[in-house]
Amino acid sequence: MTQNTSLRSLEHHDAFIERHIGPNDGEIAQMLRVVGHDSLEAMTDAIVPGSIRSTDPLALPEAVSEVEALAKIRDIADRNLVFRSFIGQGYAGTHTPNVILRNILENPAWYTAYTPYQAEISQGRMEALINFQTMCADLTGMEIANASLLDEGTAAAEAMTLAKRSAKSKSNVFFVSNGVHPQTIEVLRTRAEPIGIELVFGDEAEAATTEAFGVLLQYPDTFGRIGGDYQAISDAVHARQGLVCVAVDLLALTLVAAPGEWGADIVVGNTQRFGVPFGFGGPHAAFMACRDAYKRSMPGRLIGVSVDVEGNNAYRLTLQTREQHIRREKATSNICTAQVLLAVMASMYAVYHGPEGLVRIARRTHRLAAILAGALRGAGVAVGESFFDTLHVTGIDAAELHQRAHHAHINLRAIDNTSVGIALDETTTRGDIAALAGLFGVEITDIDALDDATADALPSGLLRTSRFLTHPVFNTHHSEHELLRYMRSLADKDLAMDRTMIPLGSCTMKLNATAEMIPITWPEFANIHPLAPAEQAQGYKELIDGLEAMLAEVTGYDNVSLQPNSGAQGEYAGLLAIRAYHRARGEAQRDICLIPESAHGTNPASAQLCGMKVVVTKCDKDGNVDVEDIRAQAGKYSDRLAAIMMTYPSTHGVFEEDVVEICDIVHQHGGQVYTDGANMNALVGLAKPGKWGSDVSHLNLHKTFCIPHGGGGPGVGPCAVRSHLAPYLPRAFNDGMATAGVGDGAMVSAATFGSASILPISWMYITLMGRQGLRKASQVAMLNANYVARKLAPHYPTLYTGRNDLVAHECILDLRPLEKETGVSAEDVAKRLIDFGFHAPTLSFPVAGTLMVEPTESESMHELDRFINAMIEIRQEIRAIADGKLDREDNPLKHAPHTAAQVSATEWKHAYPRELAAFPLAVLRQQKYWPPVARVDNVYGDKNVFCSCVPINEFAGDIEAFSEPMVS
Ligand SMILES: *Cc1c(COP(=O)(O)O)cnc(C)c1O
């Protein structure tokens, strides 16, 4: 038996590691030569400072194959019990249309896309998002809606702060109805306290008489009731200069009057029941809709309609495009990653069903609720009068009823000893109604007879009369072929990782392997209600405990909370823990947060949300944080120092030598060290922040740990802490599921485990890679970055390097000297890359006029070379401009990207040839990505804000032009 046919070597090639890491060992050797090192180990020694290096290997299992990992997680999934769930409380059962399940949720063209900052290659997903905005605005009766928020609880908190910013009332009180969902109330408590807002609770009607800058109602309320005098409440609140916020159920709004019609100013809600399963709490897309007057103050992302240079309609992110980066601690919110993929799903659900289909679903759900109520009432059970889909059953022995329900594999909502909630949804069947009635000893023999005998239970004065979803997009794609092709046509407009590397610095766009994605749609993970009894979620408990332990091992911290559902939420949770720690020690005056000027914009925004004052510290010419400035500021604010927030390796892509010293300085002055772990992809298996002196970090599972970016969400931002901060980690909503990683602190998300249903992705990644694979991934991530930097060095200088002239896992290419010389900007290069079929690197962050490239370990040498060649070719074009061979104004960079329509038009107006515009490299003739629009006008879109579906008559000219035959 020769060595390379032994069983062991044959099996080795099944290893997932080789699939996840792009370059093979031969290529790694070649690339190492370019970088100037003999081995990955030698290169690692040259890059990572000895003072922080871990000496021991990660205490994690060895790598396993895809088959083995899937078998393991199958076992875990099988420990979850899927009961019929009628718990409600903001979460409803839903059928994900199969065509959407497979072609959106399971389709890498959608889930591997990035946030649409590069408008020209994101038109498809922005159209889906503008459909989402239109859907939310139409159903709520508001003028404008955003492109998703993290969950209903945080959306309500954002509504509260928007109301505070916008209301004329000088009151400091926010009134919250007792009918608001309890988990929303918990998130509001967390968010209100640090910024000095006082919450006052009361019955809905008291909203009218309470002096407050804003009020929050739930419509229908958490017990299913609907039918207050909302108009009168709104009028009274407005008379006091306050604003009316309403949390809604979008499906109910197809039948009852839209809040916009009775005076609401800000409307929030969850779109979960539009085709996105429970997932044990998330991810789902929440939203905010409001009056036009508040659009410039609205949090989250907003898609707007602008024009391209040809004057055609084109979508782009509007207004607060990169709000946190520009406004920093003055940003209106810290929301960066939101819930784009889930928003796309929900919008497609509305496209699939259309307004009539939605009404049918709502009416059927309501009829079932009315029938059940009729049957129970007939047997003397009290169920409430006015409702949409949820019954509040009172005067019963709840414990006994829950027990009977349990035997029937049914979950009801636990409210108190004498009442339960029963929420119905589109998945409810006739059989369910009979089974539910049976729990009360009521036998339903003829459901249709009961149907005839039972009236609706909607409040007659509040029936919806206005139309909604009238735009053709919601009224055309109702056959499966039509919808399939519509979704395909949108995906085809976009560049995602299924077509090209996305070398975005700070974003870690690495492989999202199929095997990692497969478990998330298993019913045992997807169909568990977040408030299901603990014994039904044992699989989740094992998954969560296991993942927390893995992440603690990787980071060197003691405890981890998986509750934050984005990186910025992780920052917020970590800073709240620091704040609570200081308070517990009687040092509530500690409110200064030092943040280096190179920090990601969410850092100062999160600090501000915690009521901290941000003090910006300098960076030196080499891109390092300035230790002397930190020392000086820490000394100056010694009594008030709460924390430093630093990113490591730095946002400038280098490992600073002084990080241990910085931790010491901050600790000497009584502060805590927050390390932003978004750059963990350079550290896993090599160094642990929890061991070099840092106190708390968040990770981005949607970066380092392979959760796909989804076009701008979902995400998971675990908060990891050393043990002294553990008591202040986010806490569980229901005590039943409290685990080691959950403390007594705040609730930063509506669900205990945030975006629980996507945790299998990161669990699979770590399990597949094992201790060796994870370490190698970090090393190859650094090799790939240094390879790109070296190969491009003769053409574009790398702005900052660390030890031995090497970068960490990303490099910043400095375009500023070229711009001075030739007028070509970093943005021109970014747009020209589209003509080569590439997504641009990160543009002008953290340094204006630069491109930050992070290739990740998953890109093969072939793909890196393709990118390098494109960049070199672009450099030649810039040289040609400098040499006068291309015109300074009329050149392919300034007019990039080029559309097929421009290149094939009868008239060609440019000084350079069409071939150069379209096919700057010969290989592009065989495979070419054509952007659907030319360069998008950023200024126009912000001046003329328009954020819903474009009326069809505005396209009419185009359509006629399109359908006019060229040859007749
Ligand atoms: C991505 C990132 C964040 C924010 O993460 P979100 O999930 O988008 O909220 C914070 N800090 C750094 C350095 C990042 O790169």
Short mmCIF file of C-alpha atoms in Angstrom, two decimals, residues 65-390:
data_model
loop_
_atom_site.label_atom_id
_atom_site.label_comp_id
_atom_site.label_asym_id
_atom_site.label_seq_id
_atom_site.Cartn_x
_atom_site.Cartn_y
_atom_site.Cartn_z
CA SER A 65 -16.45 15.66 7.48
CA GLU A 66 -19.69 17.25 6.28
CA VAL A 67 -21.48 13.93 6.64
CA GLU A 68 -20.37 13.55 10.24
CA ALA A 69 -21.16 17.12 11.22
CA LEU A 70 -24.63 16.91 9.71
CA ALA A 71 -25.25 13.66 11.58
CA LYS A 72 -24.23 15.31 14.85
CA ILE A 73 -26.48 18.29 14.37
CA ARG A 74 -29.30 15.99 13.26
CA ASP A 75 -29.08 14.39 16.70
CA ILE A 76 -29.25 17.79 18.33
CA ALA A 77 -32.22 18.84 16.19
CA ASP A 78 -34.04 15.66 17.13
CA ARG A 79 -33.95 16.70 20.76
CA ASN A 80 -36.27 19.60 19.95
CA LEU A 81 -39.96 18.72 20.08
CA VAL A 82 -42.19 20.46 17.60
CA PHE A 83 -45.63 20.95 19.18
CA ARG A 84 -48.54 22.81 17.62
CA SER A 85 -48.00 26.30 18.90
CA PHE A 86 -50.81 28.74 19.73
CA ILE A 87 -48.72 30.92 22.02
CA GLY A 88 -48.79 34.05 19.88
CA GLN A 89 -47.34 37.02 21.81
CA GLY A 90 -45.99 38.52 18.60
CA TYR A 91 -45.04 35.31 16.81
CA ALA A 92 -47.38 33.41 14.50
CA GLY A 93 -47.16 30.20 12.53
CA THR A 94 -46.74 30.68 8.79
CA HIS A 95 -46.26 28.71 5.61
CA THR A 96 -43.13 29.80 3.77
CA PRO A 97 -44.14 29.48 0.12
CA ASN A 98 -41.86 26.76 -1.23
CA VAL A 99 -40.87 28.83 -4.22
CA ILE A 100 -39.55 31.48 -1.80
CA LEU A 101 -37.94 28.94 0.53
CA ARG A 102 -35.84 27.44 -2.23
CA ASN A 103 -35.20 30.45 -4.40
CA ILE A 104 -34.57 33.11 -1.75
CA LEU A 105 -33.71 31.57 1.61
CA GLU A 106 -31.77 28.66 0.13
CA ASN A 107 -30.34 30.61 -2.79
CA PRO A 108 -26.77 31.97 -2.48
CA ALA A 109 -27.57 34.67 -5.04
CA TRP A 110 -29.69 36.21 -2.26
CA TYR A 111 -28.09 35.08 0.96
CA THR A 112 -24.45 35.79 0.06
CA ALA A 113 -25.05 39.36 -1.09
CA TYR A 114 -23.71 42.35 0.82
CA THR A 115 -25.46 45.49 2.07
CA PRO A 116 -26.29 47.52 -1.05
CA TYR A 117 -23.73 50.33 -0.66
CA GLN A 118 -22.62 49.77 -4.27
CA ALA A 119 -25.93 50.72 -5.84
CA GLU A 120 -25.18 49.64 -9.42
CA ILE A 121 -24.69 45.98 -8.52
CA SER A 122 -27.54 45.85 -5.98
CA GLN A 123 -30.59 46.92 -7.98
CA GLY A 124 -32.34 43.57 -7.61
CA ARG A 125 -32.30 43.36 -3.86
CA MET A 126 -33.08 47.05 -3.55
CA GLU A 127 -36.19 46.49 -5.65
CA ALA A 128 -37.20 43.68 -3.28
CA LEU A 129 -36.59 46.05 -0.36
CA ILE A 130 -38.56 48.88 -1.88
CA ASN A 131 -41.39 46.37 -2.23
CA PHE A 132 -40.95 45.70 1.51
CA GLN A 133 -41.07 49.43 2.28
CA THR A 134 -44.15 49.88 0.11
CA MET A 135 -45.82 46.90 1.79
CA CYS A 136 -45.17 48.25 5.28
CA ALA A 137 -46.19 51.81 4.42
CA ASP A 138 -49.37 50.67 2.62
CA LEU A 139 -50.56 48.31 5.32
CA THR A 140 -49.89 50.74 8.17
CA GLY A 141 -51.27 53.72 6.28
CA MET A 142 -48.05 55.67 6.79
CA GLU A 143 -46.11 57.77 4.31
CA ILE A 144 -42.72 56.11 4.50
CA ALA A 145 -41.19 52.88 5.84
CA ASN A 146 -37.63 51.65 6.23
CA ALA A 147 -35.98 48.50 4.90
CA SER A 148 -36.11 46.51 8.17
CA LEU A 149 -35.14 46.66 11.82
CA LEU A 150 -33.88 43.87 14.06
CA ASP A 151 -37.05 42.80 15.90
CA GLU A 152 -40.27 44.26 17.22
CA GLY A 153 -38.83 45.04 20.66
CA THR A 154 -35.89 47.04 19.35
CA ALA A 155 -38.12 48.65 16.73
CA ALA A 156 -40.38 49.88 19.54
CA ALA A 157 -37.30 51.23 21.34
CA GLU A 158 -36.26 53.03 18.15
CA ALA A 159 -39.78 54.45 17.90
CA MET A 160 -39.43 55.75 21.45
CA THR A 161 -36.16 57.54 20.68
CA LEU A 162 -37.46 58.85 17.35
CA ALA A 163 -40.46 60.26 19.21
CA LYS A 164 -38.10 61.84 21.75
CA ARG A 165 -36.12 63.50 18.96
CA SER A 166 -39.19 64.63 17.05
CA ALA A 167 -41.96 65.49 19.51
CA LYS A 168 -42.48 69.08 20.54
CA SER A 169 -43.41 67.99 24.06
CA LYS A 170 -40.68 68.63 26.59
CA SER A 171 -41.84 65.77 28.81
CA ASN A 172 -39.37 63.05 29.66
CA VAL A 173 -42.05 60.38 29.99
CA PHE A 174 -42.84 57.64 27.51
CA PHE A 175 -46.19 56.02 28.18
CA VAL A 176 -46.45 52.29 27.48
CA SER A 177 -49.77 50.50 27.34
CA ASN A 178 -50.17 47.39 29.47
CA GLY A 179 -51.32 45.73 26.27
CA VAL A 180 -47.83 45.85 24.74
CA HIS A 181 -46.04 42.49 24.37
CA PRO A 182 -44.03 41.76 27.55
CA GLN A 183 -40.74 41.16 25.70
CA THR A 184 -41.09 44.56 24.02
CA ILE A 185 -41.55 46.13 27.45
CA GLU A 186 -38.32 44.50 28.64
CA VAL A 187 -36.36 45.90 25.69
CA LEU A 188 -37.90 49.33 26.31
CA ARG A 189 -36.85 49.23 29.97
CA THR A 190 -33.30 48.43 28.92
CA ARG A 191 -33.15 51.19 26.36
CA ALA A 192 -34.91 53.92 28.32
CA GLU A 193 -32.93 53.91 31.55
CA PRO A 194 -29.40 54.86 30.36
CA ILE A 195 -30.69 57.79 28.33
CA GLY A 196 -32.90 59.12 31.09
CA ILE A 197 -36.33 58.39 29.65
CA GLU A 198 -38.97 57.57 32.25
CA LEU A 199 -41.41 54.80 31.35
CA VAL A 200 -44.94 55.03 32.68
CA PHE A 201 -47.26 52.04 32.28
CA GLY A 202 -51.02 52.00 32.26
CA ASP A 203 -54.14 50.79 30.54
CA GLU A 204 -54.41 51.83 26.95
CA ALA A 205 -57.01 54.54 27.62
CA GLU A 206 -54.69 56.25 30.09
CA ALA A 207 -52.46 57.16 27.14
CA ALA A 208 -54.92 59.98 26.55
CA THR A 209 -54.44 61.51 29.97
CA THR A 210 -50.74 60.99 30.68
CA GLU A 211 -48.27 63.84 30.15
CA ALA A 212 -45.71 62.22 27.85
CA PHE A 213 -43.57 62.98 24.78
CA GLY A 214 -44.86 59.76 23.28
CA VAL A 215 -47.08 56.76 23.85
CA LEU A 216 -46.84 53.17 22.68
CA LEU A 217 -49.93 51.10 21.94
CA GLN A 218 -50.20 47.54 20.67
CA TYR A 219 -52.80 46.97 17.92
CA PRO A 220 -54.28 44.35 18.40
CA ASP A 221 -52.94 44.18 21.94
CA THR A 222 -50.91 41.34 23.43
CA PHE A 223 -54.09 39.62 24.66
CA GLY A 224 -55.67 39.86 21.24
CA ARG A 225 -58.04 42.70 22.13
CA ILE A 226 -58.80 45.32 19.54
CA GLY A 227 -61.29 48.13 19.72
CA GLY A 228 -60.25 51.10 21.82
CA ASP A 229 -61.03 54.65 20.79
CA TYR A 230 -57.71 55.10 19.04
CA GLN A 231 -58.63 58.31 17.28
CA ALA A 232 -59.55 59.96 20.57
CA ILE A 233 -56.35 58.76 22.19
CA SER A 234 -54.29 60.13 19.28
CA ASP A 235 -56.05 63.47 19.39
CA ALA A 236 -55.40 63.77 23.12
CA VAL A 237 -51.72 62.84 22.78
CA HIS A 238 -51.28 65.28 19.91
CA ALA A 239 -52.96 68.03 21.90
CA ARG A 240 -50.15 67.61 24.44
CA GLN A 241 -47.51 67.79 21.66
CA GLY A 242 -46.73 64.11 22.04
CA LEU A 243 -46.43 61.45 19.36
CA VAL A 244 -48.37 58.20 18.98
CA CYS A 245 -46.34 55.03 18.39
CA VAL A 246 -48.13 51.81 17.58
CA ALA A 247 -46.85 48.25 17.39
CA VAL A 248 -48.98 46.34 14.91
CA ASP A 249 -49.72 42.97 13.40
CA LEU A 250 -49.47 43.45 9.63
CA LEU A 251 -51.87 40.63 8.81
CA ALA A 252 -54.56 42.14 11.03
CA LEU A 253 -54.16 45.42 9.15
CA THR A 254 -55.63 43.82 6.03
CA LEU A 255 -58.95 43.76 7.92
CA VAL A 256 -58.87 46.63 10.42
CA ALA A 257 -58.25 50.33 9.93
CA ALA A 258 -54.62 51.31 9.40
CA PRO A 259 -53.08 53.25 12.31
CA GLY A 260 -52.21 56.01 9.86
CA GLU A 261 -55.94 56.50 9.41
CA TRP A 262 -56.58 57.13 13.09
CA GLY A 263 -53.66 59.36 13.94
CA ALA A 264 -50.55 57.25 14.54
CA ASP A 265 -47.22 58.98 13.94
CA ILE A 266 -44.80 56.03 14.10
CA VAL A 267 -45.73 52.41 13.47
CA VAL A 268 -43.51 49.40 14.12
CA GLY A 269 -43.98 45.67 13.92
CA ASN A 270 -42.63 42.32 12.94
CA THR A 271 -43.15 40.80 9.49
CA GLN A 272 -42.41 37.30 10.78
CA ARG A 273 -45.82 35.90 9.92
CA PHE A 274 -45.24 36.82 6.28
CA GLY A 275 -43.52 33.55 5.53
CA VAL A 276 -40.66 33.47 8.05
CA PRO A 277 -40.81 30.63 10.59
CA PHE A 278 -40.63 31.09 14.41
CA GLY A 279 -36.98 29.99 14.53
CA PHE A 280 -37.05 30.05 18.37
CA GLY A 281 -37.16 33.85 18.24
CA GLY A 282 -35.45 34.99 15.09
CA PRO A 283 -34.24 36.20 12.74
CA HIS A 284 -37.27 38.02 11.39
CA ALA A 285 -37.59 41.43 9.80
CA ALA A 286 -39.15 44.13 11.91
CA PHE A 287 -39.92 47.52 10.37
CA MET A 288 -40.66 51.12 11.13
CA ALA A 289 -43.10 53.29 9.21
CA CYS A 290 -43.74 56.94 9.99
CA ARG A 291 -44.96 60.27 8.79
CA ASP A 292 -42.90 61.86 6.06
CA ALA A 293 -41.92 64.65 8.45
CA TYR A 294 -39.66 62.28 10.43
CA LYS A 295 -37.92 60.56 7.54
CA ARG A 296 -34.60 62.31 8.09
CA SER A 297 -34.54 61.16 11.67
CA MET A 298 -35.63 57.56 11.07
CA PRO A 299 -33.21 54.78 12.11
CA GLY A 300 -32.13 51.91 9.90
CA ARG A 301 -31.71 51.79 6.18
CA LEU A 302 -33.98 53.35 3.64
CA ILE A 303 -34.00 52.48 -0.05
CA GLY A 304 -34.85 55.40 -2.30
CA VAL A 305 -35.30 56.04 -5.98
CA SER A 306 -32.67 58.14 -7.68
CA VAL A 307 -31.47 58.36 -11.27
CA ASP A 308 -28.37 57.14 -13.06
CA VAL A 309 -26.24 59.28 -15.39
CA GLU A 310 -28.53 58.33 -18.28
CA GLY A 311 -31.52 59.68 -16.38
CA ASN A 312 -33.04 56.24 -15.76
CA ASN A 313 -34.62 55.37 -12.45
CA ALA A 314 -32.18 53.62 -10.18
CA TYR A 315 -32.42 52.56 -6.55
CA ARG A 316 -29.93 53.51 -3.90
CA LEU A 317 -29.63 53.69 -0.12
CA THR A 318 -30.85 57.13 0.70
CA LEU A 319 -30.34 59.75 3.42
CA GLN A 320 -28.49 58.03 6.23
CA THR A 321 -26.45 55.75 3.90
CA ARG A 322 -23.53 55.39 6.27
CA GLU A 323 -25.02 57.30 9.09
CA GLN A 324 -22.90 56.00 11.93
CA HIS A 325 -19.71 56.66 10.03
CA ILE A 326 -20.59 60.23 9.30
CA ARG A 327 -22.40 61.27 12.47
CA ARG A 328 -20.59 58.92 14.86
CA GLU A 329 -21.80 59.58 18.43
CA LYS A 330 -24.48 61.93 17.09
CA ALA A 331 -26.01 59.15 14.98
CA THR A 332 -29.72 58.59 15.54
CA SER A 333 -29.16 54.90 16.24
CA ASN A 334 -26.44 52.26 16.09
CA ILE A 335 -28.30 49.96 13.68
CA CYS A 336 -25.97 48.80 10.92
CA THR A 337 -26.72 45.16 10.06
CA ALA A 338 -30.51 44.70 10.01
CA GLN A 339 -32.68 41.90 8.57
CA VAL A 340 -32.51 42.25 4.81
CA LEU A 341 -32.84 38.59 3.79
CA LEU A 342 -35.92 38.19 5.96
CA ALA A 343 -37.35 41.46 4.64
CA VAL A 344 -36.88 40.15 1.12
CA MET A 345 -38.73 36.95 2.08
CA ALA A 346 -41.59 38.87 3.67
CA SER A 347 -41.90 41.18 0.68
CA MET A 348 -41.97 38.20 -1.67
CA TYR A 349 -44.69 36.64 0.48
CA ALA A 350 -46.78 39.75 -0.22
CA VAL A 351 -45.87 39.61 -3.92
CA TYR A 352 -46.84 35.92 -3.98
CA HIS A 353 -50.19 36.29 -2.24
CA GLY A 354 -51.11 39.81 -3.35
CA PRO A 355 -53.64 41.94 -1.46
CA GLU A 356 -56.50 39.52 -2.08
CA GLY A 357 -54.50 36.52 -0.98
CA LEU A 358 -53.46 38.29 2.22
CA VAL A 359 -57.06 39.24 2.95
CA ARG A 360 -58.08 35.62 2.36
CA ILE A 361 -55.46 34.38 4.83
CA ALA A 362 -56.47 37.01 7.38
CA ARG A 363 -60.18 36.33 6.98
CA ARG A 364 -59.74 32.58 7.25
CA THR A 365 -57.63 32.99 10.39
CA HIS A 366 -60.22 35.33 11.83
CA ARG A 367 -63.08 32.98 11.01
CA LEU A 368 -61.31 30.11 12.75
CA ALA A 369 -60.78 32.33 15.81
CA ALA A 370 -64.43 33.41 15.77
CA ILE A 371 -65.60 29.81 15.43
CA LEU A 372 -63.43 28.62 18.30
CA ALA A 373 -64.63 31.54 20.40
CA GLY A 374 -68.22 30.69 19.54
CA ALA A 375 -67.76 27.06 20.54
CA LEU A 376 -66.10 27.97 23.84
CA ARG A 377 -68.62 30.66 24.65
CA GLY A 378 -71.38 28.15 23.99
CA ALA A 379 -69.86 26.02 26.72
CA GLY A 380 -69.69 28.94 29.13
CA VAL A 381 -66.02 29.78 28.72
CA ALA A 382 -65.17 33.51 28.69
CA VAL A 383 -63.07 34.49 25.65
CA GLY A 384 -63.32 38.25 25.12
CA GLU A 385 -65.42 40.16 22.60
CA SER A 386 -63.34 41.90 20.04
CA PHE A 387 -60.30 40.26 18.48
CA PHE A 388 -58.53 39.36 15.25
CA ASP A 389 -56.85 35.98 15.75
CA THR A 390 -56.09 35.68 19.47
#
